[in-house]
PDB file of C-alpha atoms and ligand atoms in Angstrom:
ATOM      1  CA  MET E   1      29.221 136.055 146.029  1.00 97.00           C
ATOM      2  CA  LYS E   2      30.340 135.094 149.544  1.00 98.00           C
ATOM      3  CA  ALA E   3      30.528 131.508 150.835  1.00 98.00           C
ATOM      4  CA  LEU E   4      30.988 130.929 154.566  1.00 98.00           C
ATOM      5  CA  PHE E   5      32.285 127.703 156.072  1.00 98.00           C
ATOM      6  CA  PHE E   6      31.856 127.059 159.784  1.00 98.00           C
ATOM      7  CA  ASN E   7      34.027 124.590 161.658  1.00 98.00           C
ATOM      8  CA  GLY E   8      31.908 123.354 164.546  1.00 98.00           C
ATOM      9  CA  GLY E   9      34.614 121.123 166.018  1.00 98.00           C
ATOM     10  CA  PRO E  10      37.447 122.029 168.381  1.00 98.00           C
ATOM     11  CA  ARG E  11      40.243 120.691 166.156  1.00 98.00           C
ATOM     12  CA  LYS E  12      41.596 122.806 163.329  1.00 98.00           C
ATOM     13  CA  ASN E  13      43.397 120.318 161.129  1.00 95.00           C
ATOM     14  CA  TRP E  14      41.502 117.044 161.401  1.00 98.00           C
ATOM     15  CA  THR E  15      38.734 115.473 159.346  1.00 98.00           C
ATOM     16  CA  THR E  16      36.051 118.136 159.824  1.00 98.00           C
ATOM     17  CA  VAL E  17      38.325 120.925 158.664  1.00 98.00           C
ATOM     18  CA  LYS E  18      39.738 118.800 155.830  1.00 98.00           C
ATOM     19  CA  MET E  19      36.213 118.243 154.520  1.00 98.00           C
ATOM     20  CA  LEU E  20      35.345 121.932 154.933  1.00 98.00           C
ATOM     21  CA  ASP E  21      38.548 122.943 153.228  1.00 98.00           C
ATOM     22  CA  SER E  22      37.712 120.779 150.213  1.00 98.00           C
ATOM     23  CA  ALA E  23      34.213 122.267 150.039  1.00 99.00           C
ATOM     24  CA  LEU E  24      35.722 125.749 150.335  1.00 98.00           C
ATOM     25  CA  LYS E  25      38.086 125.049 147.422  1.00 98.00           C
ATOM     26  CA  GLY E  26      35.137 123.841 145.329  1.00 98.00           C
ATOM     27  CA  ALA E  27      33.213 127.038 146.081  1.00 98.00           C
ATOM     28  CA  ALA E  28      36.296 129.117 145.244  1.00 98.00           C
ATOM     29  CA  GLU E  29      36.602 127.324 141.915  1.00 98.00           C
ATOM     30  CA  ALA E  30      33.022 128.366 141.165  1.00 98.00           C
ATOM     31  CA  GLY E  31      34.042 131.977 141.810  1.00 97.00           C
ATOM     32  CA  ALA E  32      32.958 132.450 145.437  1.00 98.00           C
ATOM     33  CA  GLU E  33      34.789 134.622 147.916  1.00 98.00           C
ATOM     34  CA  THR E  34      35.347 132.162 150.781  1.00 98.00           C
ATOM     35  CA  GLU E  35      35.994 132.249 154.508  1.00 98.00           C
ATOM     36  CA  LEU E  36      36.427 129.513 157.112  1.00 98.00           C
ATOM     37  CA  ILE E  37      35.275 130.437 160.619  1.00 98.00           C
ATOM     38  CA  HIS E  38      36.237 128.321 163.633  1.00 98.00           C
ATOM     39  CA  LEU E  39      33.260 128.554 165.982  1.00 98.00           C
ATOM     40  CA  TYR E  40      35.297 127.335 168.974  1.00 98.00           C
ATOM     41  CA  ASP E  41      37.345 130.589 168.715  1.00 98.00           C
ATOM     42  CA  TYR E  42      34.309 132.560 169.894  1.00 98.00           C
ATOM     43  CA  SER E  43      32.682 132.671 173.280  1.00 98.00           C
ATOM     44  CA  PHE E  44      28.918 132.402 172.974  1.00 98.00           C
ATOM     45  CA  LYS E  45      25.839 130.573 174.177  1.00 98.00           C
ATOM     46  CA  GLY E  46      22.746 129.308 172.404  1.00 98.00           C
ATOM     47  CA  CYS E  47      19.462 131.204 172.132  1.00 98.00           C
ATOM     48  CA  VAL E  48      18.524 132.833 175.466  1.00 98.00           C
ATOM     49  CA  SER E  49      14.841 133.103 174.522  1.00 98.00           C
ATOM     50  CA  CYS E  50      14.746 136.891 174.970  1.00 97.00           C
ATOM     51  CA  LEU E  51      12.326 136.897 171.995  1.00 97.00           C
ATOM     52  CA  ALA E  52      13.551 140.331 170.836  1.00 97.00           C
ATOM     53  CA  CYS E  53      13.824 138.847 167.344  1.00 96.00           C
ATOM     54  CA  LYS E  54      10.069 138.199 167.363  1.00 96.00           C
ATOM     55  CA  LEU E  55       8.983 141.654 168.593  1.00 96.00           C
ATOM     56  CA  LYS E  56       6.674 143.447 166.124  1.00 94.00           C
ATOM     57  CA  ASN E  57       7.728 146.880 164.795  1.00 93.00           C
ATOM     58  CA  SER E  58      11.095 146.577 166.522  1.00 94.00           C
ATOM     59  CA  LYS E  59      14.560 147.143 165.079  1.00 93.00           C
ATOM     60  CA  THR E  60      15.556 143.750 166.460  1.00 93.00           C
ATOM     61  CA  ASN E  61      12.768 141.960 164.565  1.00 93.00           C
ATOM     62  CA  GLY E  62      14.397 139.136 162.590  1.00 93.00           C
ATOM     63  CA  ILE E  63      17.798 139.806 164.180  1.00 94.00           C
ATOM     64  CA  CYS E  64      19.495 138.209 167.184  1.00 96.00           C
ATOM     65  CA  ALA E  65      19.728 140.904 169.873  1.00 96.00           C
ATOM     66  CA  VAL E  66      22.361 139.162 172.012  1.00 97.00           C
ATOM     67  CA  GLY E  67      25.490 141.305 171.888  1.00 95.00           C
ATOM     68  CA  ASP E  68      28.189 138.679 172.406  1.00 97.00           C
ATOM     69  CA  ALA E  69      31.117 137.460 170.290  1.00 98.00           C
ATOM     70  CA  LEU E  70      28.757 135.690 167.887  1.00 98.00           C
ATOM     71  CA  ARG E  71      27.015 138.920 166.874  1.00 96.00           C
ATOM     72  CA  PRO E  72      29.462 139.924 164.076  1.00 97.00           C
ATOM     73  CA  ILE E  73      29.561 136.297 162.891  1.00 98.00           C
ATOM     74  CA  LEU E  74      25.762 136.198 162.620  1.00 97.00           C
ATOM     75  CA  GLU E  75      25.771 139.490 160.707  1.00 96.00           C
ATOM     76  CA  LYS E  76      28.223 137.932 158.240  1.00 97.00           C
ATOM     77  CA  ALA E  77      26.109 134.779 158.009  1.00 97.00           C
ATOM     78  CA  TYR E  78      22.987 136.756 157.083  1.00 95.00           C
ATOM     79  CA  GLU E  79      24.926 138.466 154.284  1.00 96.00           C
ATOM     80  CA  ALA E  80      26.361 135.161 152.992  1.00 98.00           C
ATOM     81  CA  ASP E  81      25.205 133.549 149.743  1.00 98.00           C
ATOM     82  CA  VAL E  82      26.349 130.037 150.718  1.00 98.00           C
ATOM     83  CA  ILE E  83      26.586 128.559 154.238  1.00 98.00           C
ATOM     84  CA  VAL E  84      28.302 125.262 155.040  1.00 99.00           C
ATOM     85  CA  ILE E  85      28.512 123.977 158.615  1.00 99.00           C
ATOM     86  CA  GLY E  86      30.915 121.160 159.437  1.00 98.00           C
ATOM     87  CA  SER E  87      30.527 119.219 162.670  1.00 98.00           C
ATOM     88  CA  PRO E  88      32.005 116.172 164.334  1.00 98.00           C
ATOM     89  CA  VAL E  89      29.289 113.920 165.743  1.00 98.00           C
ATOM     90  CA  TYR E  90      29.347 114.000 169.547  1.00 98.00           C
ATOM     91  CA  PHE E  91      27.002 111.522 171.234  1.00 98.00           C
ATOM     92  CA  SER E  92      24.955 111.148 168.031  1.00 98.00           C
ATOM     93  CA  TYR E  93      24.430 114.879 167.492  1.00 98.00           C
ATOM     94  CA  PRO E  94      26.372 117.836 166.127  1.00 98.00           C
ATOM     95  CA  THR E  95      28.595 119.366 168.814  1.00 98.00           C
ATOM     96  CA  GLY E  96      27.012 121.573 171.466  1.00 98.00           C
ATOM     97  CA  VAL E  97      28.745 124.565 169.874  1.00 98.00           C
ATOM     98  CA  VAL E  98      27.082 123.828 166.526  1.00 98.00           C
ATOM     99  CA  ARG E  99      23.711 123.432 168.233  1.00 98.00           C
ATOM    100  CA  ALA E 100      24.199 126.790 169.987  1.00 98.00           C
ATOM    101  CA  PHE E 101      25.254 128.413 166.712  1.00 98.00           C
ATOM    102  CA  MET E 102      22.282 126.987 164.809  1.00 98.00           C
ATOM    103  CA  GLU E 103      19.815 128.174 167.443  1.00 98.00           C
ATOM    104  CA  ARG E 104      21.183 131.705 167.160  1.00 98.00           C
ATOM    105  CA  LEU E 105      21.373 131.549 163.356  1.00 98.00           C
ATOM    106  CA  MET E 106      17.954 130.082 162.683  1.00 98.00           C
ATOM    107  CA  TYR E 107      15.609 131.270 165.406  1.00 98.00           C
ATOM    108  CA  PRO E 108      15.700 135.008 164.508  1.00 97.00           C
ATOM    109  CA  ILE E 109      14.616 134.284 160.925  1.00 97.00           C
ATOM    110  CA  LEU E 110      11.914 131.768 161.868  1.00 97.00           C
ATOM    111  CA  SER E 111       8.427 133.179 161.400  1.00 95.00           C
ATOM    112  CA  TYR E 112       5.681 132.198 163.821  1.00 94.00           C
ATOM    113  CA  ASN E 113       3.224 133.412 161.211  1.00 93.00           C
ATOM    114  CA  PRO E 114       4.188 131.407 158.104  1.00 92.00           C
ATOM    115  CA  LYS E 115       2.615 132.453 154.824  1.00 91.00           C
ATOM    116  CA  THR E 116       1.184 129.984 152.335  1.00 94.00           C
ATOM    117  CA  ASP E 117       1.773 130.820 148.679  1.00 91.00           C
ATOM    118  CA  ALA E 118      -0.513 130.176 145.694  1.00 92.00           C
ATOM    119  CA  ASP E 119       0.991 126.663 145.285  1.00 91.00           C
ATOM    120  CA  GLY E 120       0.159 125.776 148.885  1.00 92.00           C
ATOM    121  CA  LYS E 121       3.811 125.931 149.969  1.00 90.00           C
ATOM    122  CA  MET E 122       4.392 127.306 153.465  1.00 90.00           C
ATOM    123  CA  HIS E 123       7.127 129.902 153.979  1.00 92.00           C
ATOM    124  CA  PHE E 124       8.707 129.725 157.417  1.00 94.00           C
ATOM    125  CA  ALA E 125      11.461 132.309 156.900  1.00 94.00           C
ATOM    126  CA  LEU E 126      11.047 135.978 157.775  1.00 91.00           C
ATOM    127  CA  ARG E 127      13.200 136.901 154.776  1.00 89.00           C
ATOM    128  CA  ASP E 128      13.055 135.913 151.116  1.00 89.00           C
ATOM    129  CA  LYS E 129      16.773 135.405 150.508  1.00 93.00           C
ATOM    130  CA  LEU E 130      17.472 131.899 149.252  1.00 95.00           C
ATOM    131  CA  VAL E 131      20.827 130.591 150.486  1.00 98.00           C
ATOM    132  CA  PRO E 132      22.208 127.183 149.484  1.00 98.00           C
ATOM    133  CA  THR E 133      23.343 125.518 152.719  1.00 98.00           C
ATOM    134  CA  ALA E 134      24.920 122.220 153.744  1.00 98.00           C
ATOM    135  CA  MET E 135      25.895 120.252 156.816  1.00 98.00           C
ATOM    136  CA  ILE E 136      29.042 118.118 156.710  1.00 99.00           C
ATOM    137  CA  TYR E 137      29.251 115.514 159.470  1.00 98.00           C
ATOM    138  CA  THR E 138      32.343 113.575 160.472  1.00 98.00           C
ATOM    139  CA  MET E 139      32.181 110.646 162.874  1.00 98.00           C
ATOM    140  CA  GLY E 140      34.134 107.745 164.267  1.00 97.00           C
ATOM    141  CA  CYS E 141      31.552 105.074 163.521  1.00 97.00           C
ATOM    142  CA  THR E 142      31.047 103.231 160.250  1.00 97.00           C
ATOM    143  CA  GLU E 143      28.274 104.048 157.794  1.00 97.00           C
ATOM    144  CA  GLN E 144      26.437 100.889 158.894  1.00 98.00           C
ATOM    145  CA  MET E 145      26.600 101.895 162.574  1.00 97.00           C
ATOM    146  CA  SER E 146      25.377 105.372 161.680  1.00 98.00           C
ATOM    147  CA  ALA E 147      22.334 103.827 160.001  1.00 98.00           C
ATOM    148  CA  ASP E 148      21.753 101.406 162.916  1.00 98.00           C
ATOM    149  CA  TRP E 149      21.951 104.284 165.410  1.00 98.00           C
ATOM    150  CA  ASN E 150      19.457 106.450 163.466  1.00 98.00           C
ATOM    151  CA  TYR E 151      21.922 109.207 162.645  1.00 98.00           C
ATOM    152  CA  PRO E 152      20.207 109.921 159.272  1.00 98.00           C
ATOM    153  CA  LEU E 153      17.053 110.730 161.237  1.00 98.00           C
ATOM    154  CA  ILE E 154      18.914 113.138 163.504  1.00 97.00           C
ATOM    155  CA  PHE E 155      20.730 114.784 160.591  1.00 98.00           C
ATOM    156  CA  GLY E 156      17.415 114.989 158.750  1.00 98.00           C
ATOM    157  CA  GLU E 157      15.973 117.182 161.514  1.00 97.00           C
ATOM    158  CA  ASN E 158      18.730 119.757 161.025  1.00 96.00           C
ATOM    159  CA  ALA E 159      18.280 119.555 157.261  1.00 98.00           C
ATOM    160  CA  LYS E 160      14.550 120.161 157.651  1.00 97.00           C
ATOM    161  CA  PHE E 161      15.077 123.495 159.414  1.00 97.00           C
ATOM    162  CA  LEU E 162      17.906 124.626 157.138  1.00 98.00           C
ATOM    163  CA  GLU E 163      15.730 123.884 154.129  1.00 97.00           C
ATOM    164  CA  ARG E 164      12.762 125.743 155.585  1.00 96.00           C
ATOM    165  CA  LEU E 165      14.744 128.797 156.599  1.00 97.00           C
ATOM    166  CA  PHE E 166      17.308 129.103 153.812  1.00 97.00           C
ATOM    167  CA  GLY E 167      15.443 127.387 150.968  1.00 95.00           C
ATOM    168  CA  TYR E 168      17.960 124.685 150.092  1.00 97.00           C
ATOM    169  CA  THR E 169      20.227 122.267 151.927  1.00 98.00           C
ATOM    170  CA  GLU E 170      22.372 119.183 151.446  1.00 98.00           C
ATOM    171  CA  THR E 171      23.942 116.733 153.913  1.00 98.00           C
ATOM    172  CA  LEU E 172      27.322 115.055 153.458  1.00 98.00           C
ATOM    173  CA  CYS E 173      28.826 112.475 155.830  1.00 98.00           C
ATOM    174  CA  THR E 174      32.229 110.898 156.230  1.00 98.00           C
ATOM    175  CA  TYR E 175      32.698 107.922 158.543  1.00 98.00           C
ATOM    176  CA  SER E 176      35.403 105.948 160.404  1.00 98.00           C
ATOM    177  CA  SER E 177      37.457 109.058 161.013  1.00 98.00           C
ATOM    178  CA  TYR E 178      40.811 109.016 162.763  1.00 97.00           C
ATOM    179  CA  GLN E 179      40.463 110.201 166.331  1.00 96.00           C
ATOM    180  CA  PHE E 180      44.028 109.729 167.584  1.00 96.00           C
ATOM    181  CA  SER E 181      47.335 110.209 165.809  1.00 94.00           C
ATOM    182  CA  ASP E 182      48.955 107.369 167.765  1.00 94.00           C
ATOM    183  CA  TYR E 183      46.461 104.640 168.663  1.00 95.00           C
ATOM    184  CA  SER E 184      49.063 102.677 170.635  1.00 93.00           C
ATOM    185  CA  ARG E 185      49.000 105.322 173.385  1.00 96.00           C
ATOM    186  CA  TYR E 186      45.291 104.829 174.132  1.00 95.00           C
ATOM    187  CA  ASP E 187      43.178 102.024 175.525  1.00 95.00           C
ATOM    188  CA  ILE E 188      41.174 101.054 172.464  1.00 94.00           C
ATOM    189  CA  LEU E 189      39.514  97.934 171.116  1.00 94.00           C
ATOM    190  CA  GLU E 190      41.890  95.973 168.920  1.00 93.00           C
ATOM    191  CA  GLY E 191      41.355  96.504 165.199  1.00 92.00           C
ATOM    192  CA  THR E 192      39.930 100.014 165.611  1.00 93.00           C
ATOM    193  CA  GLU E 193      42.767 101.723 163.799  1.00 95.00           C
ATOM    194  CA  GLU E 194      42.779  99.152 160.975  1.00 95.00           C
ATOM    195  CA  VAL E 195      39.169 100.023 160.052  1.00 95.00           C
ATOM    196  CA  ARG E 196      40.091 103.701 159.974  1.00 96.00           C
ATOM    197  CA  ALA E 197      43.295 103.132 158.018  1.00 97.00           C
ATOM    198  CA  ARG E 198      41.335 101.258 155.352  1.00 97.00           C
ATOM    199  CA  TYR E 199      38.714 104.008 155.190  1.00 98.00           C
ATOM    200  CA  ARG E 200      41.377 106.703 155.016  1.00 97.00           C
ATOM    201  CA  GLY E 201      43.059 104.909 152.123  1.00 98.00           C
ATOM    202  CA  GLU E 202      39.993 103.877 150.144  1.00 98.00           C
ATOM    203  CA  GLN E 203      37.022 106.097 150.927  1.00 98.00           C
ATOM    204  CA  LEU E 204      38.209 109.381 152.448  1.00 98.00           C
ATOM    205  CA  PRO E 205      39.684 110.697 149.156  1.00 98.00           C
ATOM    206  CA  LYS E 206      36.254 110.109 147.581  1.00 98.00           C
ATOM    207  CA  ASP E 207      34.523 111.910 150.466  1.00 98.00           C
ATOM    208  CA  LEU E 208      36.913 114.851 150.105  1.00 98.00           C
ATOM    209  CA  GLN E 209      36.134 114.974 146.399  1.00 98.00           C
ATOM    210  CA  ALA E 210      32.406 114.860 147.218  1.00 98.00           C
ATOM    211  CA  ALA E 211      32.960 117.812 149.567  1.00 99.00           C
ATOM    212  CA  PHE E 212      34.757 119.713 146.798  1.00 98.00           C
ATOM    213  CA  GLU E 213      31.874 119.069 144.425  1.00 98.00           C
ATOM    214  CA  LEU E 214      29.350 120.044 147.094  1.00 98.00           C
ATOM    215  CA  GLY E 215      31.059 123.415 147.609  1.00 98.00           C
ATOM    216  CA  LYS E 216      31.224 124.014 143.881  1.00 98.00           C
ATOM    217  CA  ARG E 217      27.587 123.006 143.369  1.00 98.00           C
ATOM    218  CA  LEU E 218      26.299 125.277 146.135  1.00 98.00           C
ATOM    219  CA  ALA E 219      28.299 128.253 144.855  1.00 98.00           C
ATOM    220  CA  GLU E 220      27.090 127.669 141.313  1.00 98.00           C
ATOM    221  CA  LYS E 221      23.542 127.449 142.594  1.00 98.00           C
ATOM    222  CA  ALA E 222      23.973 130.727 144.500  1.00 98.00           C
ATOM    223  CA  LYS E 223      25.334 132.394 141.350  1.00 95.00           C
ATOM    224  CA  SER E 224      22.261 131.371 139.377  1.00 93.00           C
ATOM    225  CA  LEU E 225      19.781 132.815 141.907  1.00 88.00           C
TER     226      LEU E 225
HETATM  227  C1  FMN C   1      32.991 113.983 173.010  1.00 66.90           C
HETATM  228  C2  FMN C   1      33.013 113.088 171.811  1.00 66.90           C
HETATM  229  C3  FMN C   1      31.870 112.350 171.495  1.00 66.90           C
HETATM  230  C4  FMN C   1      31.854 111.553 170.349  1.00 66.90           C
HETATM  231  N1  FMN C   1      30.697 110.879 170.027  1.00 66.90           N
HETATM  232  C5  FMN C   1      30.646 110.171 168.875  1.00 66.90           C
HETATM  233  C6  FMN C   1      29.445 109.506 168.489  1.00 66.90           C
HETATM  234  O1  FMN C   1      28.423 109.558 169.176  1.00 66.90           O
HETATM  235  N2  FMN C   1      29.432 108.797 167.342  1.00 66.90           N
HETATM  236  C7  FMN C   1      30.546 108.721 166.529  1.00 66.90           C
HETATM  237  O2  FMN C   1      30.472 108.070 165.491  1.00 66.90           O
HETATM  238  N3  FMN C   1      31.713 109.351 166.862  1.00 66.90           N
HETATM  239  C8  FMN C   1      31.786 110.073 167.999  1.00 66.90           C
HETATM  240  N4  FMN C   1      32.944 110.741 168.343  1.00 66.90           N
HETATM  241  C9  FMN C   1      34.078 110.730 167.393  1.00 66.90           C
HETATM  242  C10 FMN C   1      34.094 112.004 166.523  1.00 66.90           C
HETATM  243  O3  FMN C   1      32.839 112.248 165.951  1.00 66.90           O
HETATM  244  C11 FMN C   1      35.076 111.851 165.368  1.00 66.90           C
HETATM  245  O4  FMN C   1      36.347 111.549 165.884  1.00 66.90           O
HETATM  246  C12 FMN C   1      35.120 113.120 164.524  1.00 66.90           C
HETATM  247  O5  FMN C   1      35.581 112.810 163.232  1.00 66.90           O
HETATM  248  C13 FMN C   1      35.998 114.188 165.128  1.00 66.90           C
HETATM  249  O6  FMN C   1      36.199 115.238 164.197  1.00 66.90           O
HETATM  250  P1  FMN C   1      37.657 115.908 164.062  1.00 66.90           P
HETATM  251  O7  FMN C   1      38.606 114.788 163.790  1.00 66.90           O
HETATM  252  O8  FMN C   1      37.534 116.896 162.949  1.00 66.90           O
HETATM  253  O9  FMN C   1      37.948 116.556 165.377  1.00 66.90           O
HETATM  254  C14 FMN C   1      33.010 111.489 169.506  1.00 66.90           C
HETATM  255  C15 FMN C   1      34.167 112.208 169.873  1.00 66.90           C
HETATM  256  C16 FMN C   1      34.174 112.988 171.013  1.00 66.90           C
HETATM  257  C17 FMN C   1      35.425 113.767 171.371  1.00 66.90           C
END
């Protein structure tokens, strides 16, 4: 069973990767073969709307036909049994790189002719494989600010499509993340670092544990499918 973890931020040893690393360890404990992929290492764009993935009776049906650096990554993702995407929040949304990745990952398997089963449930995916997925978001703001700024609504939109296309998804957030290693060198509102220091001491260890448990839970779920 293979679990893939995607780092959708440019930094390789800050909060996003720490959270992903914890989730990865949880999945490994549940017996998954794991891999962390840094999306910023690859040069690619979002969906180019060539629509080759929607062409009937074509070998590209259900597959992204764009032959760039993301191609082998997408092939791996379609083979994966667990997918976890970690992203810093940039201007209220996942990073542009994560958006581009998700367009390329999700659009080829989205059916424009969804089937309704006997229970009345609509099936939007072109394939039947059920893959436990999750998004992990890291952000500078507090949990209260995130609620005030409607982030749960934004994150819910991503969750909606992941759930429809992969069958299962979870969302995990960590807040008040450290952005700078030395706050004194930057022009920042007084007290900013104190809030983060408190969070790092009190809450971040719990968030990392929650990430570990998330990874383990998803891998166990994949095993039982
Ligand atoms: C371009 C940019 C935009 C950002 N926009 C937001 C934002 O809208 N809301 C927020 O809470 N934090 C924002 N941040 C802070 C990052 O989300 C936060 O520092 C995140 O934890 C970075 O992840 P990393 O430490 O793994 O790189 C922004 C940071 C950058 C660089």
